[in-house]
mmCIF file of C-alpha atoms in Angstrom:
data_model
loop_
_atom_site.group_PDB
_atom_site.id
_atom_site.type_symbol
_atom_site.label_atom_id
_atom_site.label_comp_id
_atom_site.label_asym_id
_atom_site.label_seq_id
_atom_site.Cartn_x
_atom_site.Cartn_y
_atom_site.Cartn_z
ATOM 1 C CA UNK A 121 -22.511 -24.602 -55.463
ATOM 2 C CA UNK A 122 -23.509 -21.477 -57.551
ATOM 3 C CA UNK A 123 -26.885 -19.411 -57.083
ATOM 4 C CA UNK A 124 -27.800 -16.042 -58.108
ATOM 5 C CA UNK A 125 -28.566 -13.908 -54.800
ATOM 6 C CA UNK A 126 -30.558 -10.327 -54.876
ATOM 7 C CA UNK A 127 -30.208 -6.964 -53.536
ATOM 8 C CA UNK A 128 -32.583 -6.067 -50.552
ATOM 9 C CA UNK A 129 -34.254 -2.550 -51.952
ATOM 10 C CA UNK A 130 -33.334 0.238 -49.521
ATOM 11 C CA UNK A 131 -30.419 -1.679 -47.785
ATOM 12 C CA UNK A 132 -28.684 -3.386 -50.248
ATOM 13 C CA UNK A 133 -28.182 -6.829 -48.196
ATOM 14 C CA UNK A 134 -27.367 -10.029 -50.157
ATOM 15 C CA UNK A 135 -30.424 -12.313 -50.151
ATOM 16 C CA UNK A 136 -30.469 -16.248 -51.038
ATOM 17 C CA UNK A 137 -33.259 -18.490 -50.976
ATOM 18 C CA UNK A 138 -33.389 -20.677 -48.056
ATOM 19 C CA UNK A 139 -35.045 -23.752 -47.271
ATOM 20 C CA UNK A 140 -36.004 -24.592 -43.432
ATOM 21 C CA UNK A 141 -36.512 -28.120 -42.737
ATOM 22 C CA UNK A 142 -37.733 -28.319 -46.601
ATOM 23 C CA UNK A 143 -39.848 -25.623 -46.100
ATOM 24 C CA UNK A 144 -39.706 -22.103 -48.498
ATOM 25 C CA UNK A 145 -37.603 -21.200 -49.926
ATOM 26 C CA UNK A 146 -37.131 -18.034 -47.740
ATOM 27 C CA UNK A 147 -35.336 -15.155 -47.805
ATOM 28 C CA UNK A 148 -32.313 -15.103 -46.198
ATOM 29 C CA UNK A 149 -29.457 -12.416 -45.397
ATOM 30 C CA UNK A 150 -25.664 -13.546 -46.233
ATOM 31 C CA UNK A 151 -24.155 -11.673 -43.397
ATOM 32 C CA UNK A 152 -20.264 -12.123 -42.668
ATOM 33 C CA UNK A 153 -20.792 -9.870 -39.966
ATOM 34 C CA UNK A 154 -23.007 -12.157 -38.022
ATOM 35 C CA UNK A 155 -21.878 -14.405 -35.759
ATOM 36 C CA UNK A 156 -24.857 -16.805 -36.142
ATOM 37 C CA UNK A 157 -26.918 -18.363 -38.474
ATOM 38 C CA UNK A 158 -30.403 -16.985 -37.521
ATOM 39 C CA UNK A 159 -34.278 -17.539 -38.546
ATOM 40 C CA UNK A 160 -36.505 -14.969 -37.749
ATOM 41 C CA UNK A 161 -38.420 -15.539 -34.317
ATOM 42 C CA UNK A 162 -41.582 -15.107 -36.873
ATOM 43 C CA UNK A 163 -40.603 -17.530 -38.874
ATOM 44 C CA UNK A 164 -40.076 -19.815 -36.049
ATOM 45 C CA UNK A 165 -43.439 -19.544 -35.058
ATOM 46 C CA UNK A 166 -44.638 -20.148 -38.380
ATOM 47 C CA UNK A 167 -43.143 -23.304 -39.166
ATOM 48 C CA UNK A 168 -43.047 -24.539 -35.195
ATOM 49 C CA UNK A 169 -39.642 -25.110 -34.600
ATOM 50 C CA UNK A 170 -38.644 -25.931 -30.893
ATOM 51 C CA UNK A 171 -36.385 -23.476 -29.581
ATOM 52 C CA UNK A 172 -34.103 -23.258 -25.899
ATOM 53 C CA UNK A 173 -32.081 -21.512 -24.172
ATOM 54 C CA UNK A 174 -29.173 -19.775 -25.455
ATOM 55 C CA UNK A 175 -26.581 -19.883 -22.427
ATOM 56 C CA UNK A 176 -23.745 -17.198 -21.741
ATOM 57 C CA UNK A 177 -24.329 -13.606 -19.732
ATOM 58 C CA UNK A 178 -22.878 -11.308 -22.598
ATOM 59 C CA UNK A 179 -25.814 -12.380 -24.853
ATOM 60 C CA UNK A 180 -28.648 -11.282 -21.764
ATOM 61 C CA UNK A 181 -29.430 -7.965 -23.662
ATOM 62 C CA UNK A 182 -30.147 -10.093 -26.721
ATOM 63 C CA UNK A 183 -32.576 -12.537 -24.691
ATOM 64 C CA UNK A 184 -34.223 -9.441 -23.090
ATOM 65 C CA UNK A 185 -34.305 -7.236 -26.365
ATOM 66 C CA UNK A 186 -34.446 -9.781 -29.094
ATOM 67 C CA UNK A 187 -36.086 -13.098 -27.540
ATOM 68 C CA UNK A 188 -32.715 -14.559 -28.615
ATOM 69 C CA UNK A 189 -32.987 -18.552 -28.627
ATOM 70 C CA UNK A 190 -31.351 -21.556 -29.861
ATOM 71 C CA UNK A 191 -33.379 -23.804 -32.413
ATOM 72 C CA UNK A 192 -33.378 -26.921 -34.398
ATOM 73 C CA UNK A 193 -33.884 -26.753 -38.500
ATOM 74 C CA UNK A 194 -32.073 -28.003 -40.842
ATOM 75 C CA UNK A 195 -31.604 -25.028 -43.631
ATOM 76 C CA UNK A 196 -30.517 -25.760 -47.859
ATOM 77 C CA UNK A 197 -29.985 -24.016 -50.412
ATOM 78 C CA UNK A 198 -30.847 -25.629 -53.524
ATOM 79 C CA UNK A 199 -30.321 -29.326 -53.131
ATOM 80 C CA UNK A 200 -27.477 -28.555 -50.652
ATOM 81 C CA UNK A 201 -27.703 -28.869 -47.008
ATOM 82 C CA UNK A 202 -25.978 -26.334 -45.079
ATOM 83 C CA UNK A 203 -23.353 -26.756 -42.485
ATOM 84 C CA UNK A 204 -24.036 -25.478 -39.461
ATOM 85 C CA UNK A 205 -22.664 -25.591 -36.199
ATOM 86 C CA UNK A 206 -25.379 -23.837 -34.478
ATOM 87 C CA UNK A 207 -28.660 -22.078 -35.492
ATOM 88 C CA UNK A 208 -30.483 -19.130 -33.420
ATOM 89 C CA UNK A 209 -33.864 -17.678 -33.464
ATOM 90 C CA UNK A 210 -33.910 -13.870 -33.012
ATOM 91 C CA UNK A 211 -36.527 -11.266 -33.882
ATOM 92 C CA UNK A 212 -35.147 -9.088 -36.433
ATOM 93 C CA UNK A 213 -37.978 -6.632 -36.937
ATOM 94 C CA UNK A 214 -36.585 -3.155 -36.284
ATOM 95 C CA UNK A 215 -38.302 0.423 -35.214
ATOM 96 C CA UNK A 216 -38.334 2.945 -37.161
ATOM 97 C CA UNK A 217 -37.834 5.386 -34.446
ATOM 98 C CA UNK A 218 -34.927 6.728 -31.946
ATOM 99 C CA UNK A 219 -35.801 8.883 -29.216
ATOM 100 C CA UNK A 220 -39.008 9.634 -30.755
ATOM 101 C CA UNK A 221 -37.291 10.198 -34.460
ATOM 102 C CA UNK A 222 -37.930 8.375 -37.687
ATOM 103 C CA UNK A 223 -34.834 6.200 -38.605
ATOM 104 C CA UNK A 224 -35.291 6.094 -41.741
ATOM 105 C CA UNK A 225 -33.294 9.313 -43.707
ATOM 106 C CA UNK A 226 -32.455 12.956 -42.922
ATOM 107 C CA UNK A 227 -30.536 15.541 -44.402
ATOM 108 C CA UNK A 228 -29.828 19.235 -43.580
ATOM 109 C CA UNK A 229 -27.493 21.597 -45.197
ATOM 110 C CA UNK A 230 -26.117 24.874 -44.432
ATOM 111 C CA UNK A 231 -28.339 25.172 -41.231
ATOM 112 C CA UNK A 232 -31.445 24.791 -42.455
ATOM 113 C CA UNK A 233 -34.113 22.542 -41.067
ATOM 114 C CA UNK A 234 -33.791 18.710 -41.384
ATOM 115 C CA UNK A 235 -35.999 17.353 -43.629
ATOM 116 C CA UNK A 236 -36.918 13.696 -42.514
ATOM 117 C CA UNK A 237 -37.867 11.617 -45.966
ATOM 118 C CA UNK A 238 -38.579 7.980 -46.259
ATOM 119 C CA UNK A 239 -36.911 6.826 -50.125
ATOM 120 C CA UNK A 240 -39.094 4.621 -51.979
ATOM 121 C CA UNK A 241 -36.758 1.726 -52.091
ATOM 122 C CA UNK A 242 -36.579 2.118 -48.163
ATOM 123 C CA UNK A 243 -40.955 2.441 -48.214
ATOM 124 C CA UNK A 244 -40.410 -1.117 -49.486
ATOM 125 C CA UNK A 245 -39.533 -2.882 -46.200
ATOM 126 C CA UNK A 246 -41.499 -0.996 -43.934
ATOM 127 C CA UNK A 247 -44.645 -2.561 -42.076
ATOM 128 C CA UNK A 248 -47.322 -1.343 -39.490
ATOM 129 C CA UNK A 249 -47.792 -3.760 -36.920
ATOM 130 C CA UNK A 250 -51.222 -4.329 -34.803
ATOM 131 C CA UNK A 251 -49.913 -1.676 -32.559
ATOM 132 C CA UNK A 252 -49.612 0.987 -35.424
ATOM 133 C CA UNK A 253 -46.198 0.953 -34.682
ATOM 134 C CA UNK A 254 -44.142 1.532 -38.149
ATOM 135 C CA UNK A 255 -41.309 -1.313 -38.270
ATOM 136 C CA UNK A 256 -38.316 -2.490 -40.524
ATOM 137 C CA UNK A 257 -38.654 -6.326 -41.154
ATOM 138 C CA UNK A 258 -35.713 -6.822 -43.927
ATOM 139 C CA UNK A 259 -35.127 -10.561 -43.516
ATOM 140 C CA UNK A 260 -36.637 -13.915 -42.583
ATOM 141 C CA UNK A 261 -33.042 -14.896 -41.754
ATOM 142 C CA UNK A 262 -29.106 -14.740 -41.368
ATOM 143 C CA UNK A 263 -26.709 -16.644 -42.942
ATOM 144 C CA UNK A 264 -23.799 -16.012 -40.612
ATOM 145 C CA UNK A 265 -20.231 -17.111 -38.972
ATOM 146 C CA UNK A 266 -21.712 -20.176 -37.870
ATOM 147 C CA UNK A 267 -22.319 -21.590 -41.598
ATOM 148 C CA UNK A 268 -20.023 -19.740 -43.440
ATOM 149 C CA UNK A 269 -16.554 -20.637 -41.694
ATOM 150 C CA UNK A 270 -16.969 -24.461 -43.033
ATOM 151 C CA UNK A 271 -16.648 -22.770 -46.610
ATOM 152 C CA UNK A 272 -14.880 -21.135 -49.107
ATOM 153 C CA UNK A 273 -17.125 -18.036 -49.926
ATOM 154 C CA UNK A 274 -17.322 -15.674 -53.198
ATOM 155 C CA UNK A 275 -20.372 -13.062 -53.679
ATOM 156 C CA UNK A 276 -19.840 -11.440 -57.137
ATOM 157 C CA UNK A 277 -21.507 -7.929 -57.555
ATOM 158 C CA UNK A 278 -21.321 -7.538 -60.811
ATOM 159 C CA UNK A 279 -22.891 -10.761 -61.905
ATOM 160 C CA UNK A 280 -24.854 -11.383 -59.036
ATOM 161 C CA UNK A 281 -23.657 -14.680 -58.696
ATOM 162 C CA UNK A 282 -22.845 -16.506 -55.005
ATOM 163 C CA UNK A 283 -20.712 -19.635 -54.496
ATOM 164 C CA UNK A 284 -20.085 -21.864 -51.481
ATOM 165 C CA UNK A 285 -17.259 -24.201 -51.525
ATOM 166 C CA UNK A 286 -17.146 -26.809 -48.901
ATOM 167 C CA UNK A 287 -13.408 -27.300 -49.891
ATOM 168 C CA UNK A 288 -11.272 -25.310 -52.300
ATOM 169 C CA UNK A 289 -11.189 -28.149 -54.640
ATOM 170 C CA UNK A 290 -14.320 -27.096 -56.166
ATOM 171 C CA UNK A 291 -13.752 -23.549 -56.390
ATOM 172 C CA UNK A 292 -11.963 -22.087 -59.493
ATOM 173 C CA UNK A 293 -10.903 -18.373 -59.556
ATOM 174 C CA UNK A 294 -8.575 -16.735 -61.904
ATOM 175 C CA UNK A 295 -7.297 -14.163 -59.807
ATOM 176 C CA UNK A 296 -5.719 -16.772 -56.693
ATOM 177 C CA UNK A 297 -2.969 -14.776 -56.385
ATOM 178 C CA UNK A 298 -4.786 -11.859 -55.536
ATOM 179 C CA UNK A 299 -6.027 -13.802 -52.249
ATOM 180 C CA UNK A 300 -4.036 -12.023 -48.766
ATOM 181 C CA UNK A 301 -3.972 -13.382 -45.198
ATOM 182 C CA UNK A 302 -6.712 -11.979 -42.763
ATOM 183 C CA UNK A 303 -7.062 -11.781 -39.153
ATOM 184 C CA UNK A 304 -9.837 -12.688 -36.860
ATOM 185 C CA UNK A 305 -10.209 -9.448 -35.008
ATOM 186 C CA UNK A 306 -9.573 -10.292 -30.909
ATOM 187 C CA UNK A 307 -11.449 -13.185 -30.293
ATOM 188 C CA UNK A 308 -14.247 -12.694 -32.711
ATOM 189 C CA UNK A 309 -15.735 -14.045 -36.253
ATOM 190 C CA UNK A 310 -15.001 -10.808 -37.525
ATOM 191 C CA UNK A 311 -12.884 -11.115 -40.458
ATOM 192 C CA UNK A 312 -10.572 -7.770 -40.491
ATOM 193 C CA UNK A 313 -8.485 -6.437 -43.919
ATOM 194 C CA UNK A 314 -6.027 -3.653 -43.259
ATOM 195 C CA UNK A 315 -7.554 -0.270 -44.722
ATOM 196 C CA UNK A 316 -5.255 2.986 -45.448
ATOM 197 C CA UNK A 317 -7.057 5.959 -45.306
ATOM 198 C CA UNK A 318 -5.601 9.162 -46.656
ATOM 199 C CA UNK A 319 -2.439 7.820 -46.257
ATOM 200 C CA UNK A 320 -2.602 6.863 -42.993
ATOM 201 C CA UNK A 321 -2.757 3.421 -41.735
ATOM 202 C CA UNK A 322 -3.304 0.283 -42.060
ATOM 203 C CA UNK A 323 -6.095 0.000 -39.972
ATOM 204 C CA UNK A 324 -7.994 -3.478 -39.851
ATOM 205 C CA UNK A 325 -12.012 -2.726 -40.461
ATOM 206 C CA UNK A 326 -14.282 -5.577 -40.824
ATOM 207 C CA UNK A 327 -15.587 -7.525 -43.951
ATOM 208 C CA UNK A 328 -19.417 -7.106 -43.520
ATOM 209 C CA UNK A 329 -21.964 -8.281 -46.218
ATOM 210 C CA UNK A 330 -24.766 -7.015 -43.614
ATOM 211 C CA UNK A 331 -24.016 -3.497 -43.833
ATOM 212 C CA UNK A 332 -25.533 -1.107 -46.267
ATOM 213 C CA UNK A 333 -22.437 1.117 -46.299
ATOM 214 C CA UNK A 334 -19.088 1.772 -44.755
ATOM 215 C CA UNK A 335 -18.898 3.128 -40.873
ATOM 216 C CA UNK A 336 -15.573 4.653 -38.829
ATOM 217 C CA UNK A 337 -15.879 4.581 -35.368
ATOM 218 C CA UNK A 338 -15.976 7.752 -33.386
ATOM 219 C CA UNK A 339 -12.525 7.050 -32.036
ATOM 220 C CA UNK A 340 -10.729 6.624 -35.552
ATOM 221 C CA UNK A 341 -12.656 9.914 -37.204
ATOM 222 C CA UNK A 342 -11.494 11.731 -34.276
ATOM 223 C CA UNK A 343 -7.875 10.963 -34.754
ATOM 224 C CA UNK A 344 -7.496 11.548 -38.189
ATOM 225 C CA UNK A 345 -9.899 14.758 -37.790
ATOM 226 C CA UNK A 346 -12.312 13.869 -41.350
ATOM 227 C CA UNK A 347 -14.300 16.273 -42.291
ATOM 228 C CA UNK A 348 -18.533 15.904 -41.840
ATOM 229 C CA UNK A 349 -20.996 15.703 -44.619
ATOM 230 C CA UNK A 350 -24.103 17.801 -44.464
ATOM 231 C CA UNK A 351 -26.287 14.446 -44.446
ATOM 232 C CA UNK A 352 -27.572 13.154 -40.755
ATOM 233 C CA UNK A 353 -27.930 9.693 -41.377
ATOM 234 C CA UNK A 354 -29.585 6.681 -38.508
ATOM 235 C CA UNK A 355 -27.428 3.644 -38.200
ATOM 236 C CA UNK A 356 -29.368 0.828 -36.926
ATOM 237 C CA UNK A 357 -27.660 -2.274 -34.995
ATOM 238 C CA UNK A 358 -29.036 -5.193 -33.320
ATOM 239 C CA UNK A 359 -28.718 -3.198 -29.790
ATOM 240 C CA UNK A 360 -30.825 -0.143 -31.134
ATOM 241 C CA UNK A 361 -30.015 2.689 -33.169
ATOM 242 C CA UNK A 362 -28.583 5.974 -33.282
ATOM 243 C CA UNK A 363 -29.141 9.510 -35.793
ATOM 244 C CA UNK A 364 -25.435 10.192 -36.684
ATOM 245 C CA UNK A 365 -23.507 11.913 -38.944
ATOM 246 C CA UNK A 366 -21.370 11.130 -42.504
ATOM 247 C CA UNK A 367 -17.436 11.508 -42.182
ATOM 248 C CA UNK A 368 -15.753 12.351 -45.496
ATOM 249 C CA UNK A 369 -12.777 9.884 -46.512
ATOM 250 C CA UNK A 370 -10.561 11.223 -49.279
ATOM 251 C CA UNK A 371 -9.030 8.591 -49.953
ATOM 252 C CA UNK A 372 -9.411 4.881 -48.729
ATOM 253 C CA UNK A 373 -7.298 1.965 -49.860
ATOM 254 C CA UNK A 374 -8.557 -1.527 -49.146
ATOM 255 C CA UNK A 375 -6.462 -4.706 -51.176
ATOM 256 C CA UNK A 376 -5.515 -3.750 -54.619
ATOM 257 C CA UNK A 377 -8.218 -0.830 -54.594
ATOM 258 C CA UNK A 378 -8.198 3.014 -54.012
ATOM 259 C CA UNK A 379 -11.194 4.952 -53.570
ATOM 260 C CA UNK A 380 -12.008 8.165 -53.025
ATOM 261 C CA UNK A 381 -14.959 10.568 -51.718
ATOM 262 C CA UNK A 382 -16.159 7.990 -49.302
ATOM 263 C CA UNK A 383 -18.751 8.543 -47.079
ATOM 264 C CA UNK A 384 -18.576 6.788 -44.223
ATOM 265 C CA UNK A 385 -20.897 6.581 -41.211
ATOM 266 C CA UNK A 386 -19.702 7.299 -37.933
ATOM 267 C CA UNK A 387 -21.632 4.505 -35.472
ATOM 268 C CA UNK A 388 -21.008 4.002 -31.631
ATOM 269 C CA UNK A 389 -20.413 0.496 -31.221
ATOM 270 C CA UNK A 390 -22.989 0.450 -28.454
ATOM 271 C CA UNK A 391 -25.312 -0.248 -31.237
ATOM 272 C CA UNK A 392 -23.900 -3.220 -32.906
ATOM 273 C CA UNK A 393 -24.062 -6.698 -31.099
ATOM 274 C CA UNK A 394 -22.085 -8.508 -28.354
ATOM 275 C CA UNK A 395 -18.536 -8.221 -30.135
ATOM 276 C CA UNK A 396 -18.677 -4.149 -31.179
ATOM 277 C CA UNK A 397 -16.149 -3.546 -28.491
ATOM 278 C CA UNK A 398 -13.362 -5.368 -30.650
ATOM 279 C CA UNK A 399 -14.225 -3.335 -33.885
ATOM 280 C CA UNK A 400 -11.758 -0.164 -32.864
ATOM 281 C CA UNK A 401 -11.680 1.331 -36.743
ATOM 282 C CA UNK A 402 -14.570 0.617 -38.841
ATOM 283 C CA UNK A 403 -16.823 -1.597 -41.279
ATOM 284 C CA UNK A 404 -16.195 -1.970 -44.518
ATOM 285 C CA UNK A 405 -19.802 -2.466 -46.086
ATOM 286 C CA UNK A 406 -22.285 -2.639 -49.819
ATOM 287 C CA UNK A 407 -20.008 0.383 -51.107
ATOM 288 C CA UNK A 408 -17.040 -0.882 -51.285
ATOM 289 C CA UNK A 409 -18.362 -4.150 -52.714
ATOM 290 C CA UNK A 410 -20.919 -2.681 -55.160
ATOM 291 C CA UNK A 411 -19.057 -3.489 -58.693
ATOM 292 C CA UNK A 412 -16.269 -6.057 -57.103
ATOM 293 C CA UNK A 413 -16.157 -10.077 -56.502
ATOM 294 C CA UNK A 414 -15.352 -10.097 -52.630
ATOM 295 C CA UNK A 415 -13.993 -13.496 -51.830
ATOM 296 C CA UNK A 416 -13.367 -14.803 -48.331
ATOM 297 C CA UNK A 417 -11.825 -18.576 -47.720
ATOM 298 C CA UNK A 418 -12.738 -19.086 -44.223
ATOM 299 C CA UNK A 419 -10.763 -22.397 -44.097
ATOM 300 C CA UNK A 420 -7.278 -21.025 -45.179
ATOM 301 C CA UNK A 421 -8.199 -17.583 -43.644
ATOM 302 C CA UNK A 422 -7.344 -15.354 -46.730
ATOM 303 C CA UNK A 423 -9.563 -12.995 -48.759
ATOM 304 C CA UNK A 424 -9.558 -10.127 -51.774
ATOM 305 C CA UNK A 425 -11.899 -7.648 -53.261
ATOM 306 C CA UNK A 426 -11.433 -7.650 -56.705
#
């Protein structure tokens, strides 16, 4: 199956048009972070969907934060039913504030006062709820783990084209050999690539089509000692969010490619989900991917940028 997918303004997620239960279609995120396929607790309302309980102690702060559920739908894309093992309903509508500061952008330089601006493209996916409170709603839904383990995945930047492969029979790519092992990081979903940076290395860092750019953890900028950016940047997570700063990469070798000058964010893993403490280095995100096929064949467990 081949569809063209969009770029979400502001955050530069991979959308696809999803159908729920026939219904839509409806946006939908393709997130490899994710460990779940999700629909919006909105559009659960909407469309009624029964929901229960999602059972297990290390997702509580999701139940309490996120009204995290399990539900019934059937979701498609096209003509094509999706394979699912599991389906949650979580609200993914974010604030646009930390400790009483916008989220959204800030930069100082040399000292001088932060200037807190909103982009345009950003402006985009903000709403006001009833409350007046100013919110980040950037998806009806998450095409995650759950889904995209039963196929053989490629999400081409440059032409904007997305195919899903229930087997690798029907998937033709003439750069196979390009394709290297992966690990599962710890017990996770999280699909981890060995990265070199400035010579140093490797260092796995996850493969994440839900993240707008490319974080280090605190841990790895502080041993290698990278230099800061003058940007202050908010990382948001599904736990919360955080202002932070930009480290300054050199340069950073992932697969067959070298890059150089990249900014990465550095995020506290507090902020990420129920499976940040296994990601020890980083997350390779929407920069790295920006003008490359990134192909990931869940079934055989190998993968390229290319």
């Amino acid at each position: 199956m081949k569809i063209r997918f969009g770029l979400k303004p502001g955050i530069n997620h991979v959308f696809i048009p999803v159908y729920v239960n026939g219904k839509g279609p409806y946006d939908f995120t393709l997130d490899t972070g994710a460990q779940k396929t999700t629909i919006s607790s909105a559009l659960v309302d909407e469309l009624g969907l029964e929901t229960r309980e999602v059972i297990g102690e290390k997702y509580e702060h999701l139940k309490e934060k996120r009204n995290l559920k399990q539900v019934e739908a059937s979701l498609s894309v096209g003509t094509e039913e999706l394979i699912s093992d599991e389906v949650w309903a979580m609200d993914l509508v974010f604030s646009t504030e930390v400790e009483g500061k916008k989220i959204i952008q800030s930069s100082e330089s040399n000292g001088k006062e932060v200037k807190r601006v909103a982009q345009p493209a950003i402006r985009r996916i903000i709403k006001t709820t009833k409350s007046g409170e100013r919110v980040i709603e950037p998806t009806k839904g998450v095409i995650g783990y759950s889904t995209l383990k039963n196929y053989f995945l490629s999400v081409n930047y440059r032409t904007k084209i997305l195919q899903l492969e229930k087997n690798r029979t029907g998937f033709t790519h003439n750069n196979q050999e390009q394709l290297q092992k992966f690990e599962y990081l710890g017990h996770t979903h999280l699909v981890g690539i060995p990265v070199t940076i400035n010579g140093d290395g490797p260092f796995p860092f996850v493969l994440d089509t839900g993240a707008g750019g490319t974080t280090i953890s605190k841990k790895l900028h502080e041993k290698m000692d990278l230099p800061l950016s003058d940007i202050v940047v908010k990382a948001v997570g599904v736990h919360g969010a955080q202002e932070t700063r930009m480290a300054i990469i050199d340069q950073m070798t992932v697969s067959s490619n070298t890059y150089e000058n990249v900014g990465a964010v550095i995020i506290d893993e507090s902020i990420i989900g129920p499976r940040a403490n296994e990601i020890e280095n980083g997350i390779l995100g929407y920069n790295m991917f920006r003008d490359k096929e990134l192909i990931i064949d869940y079934v055989n467990q190998t993968c390229a940028i290319i």
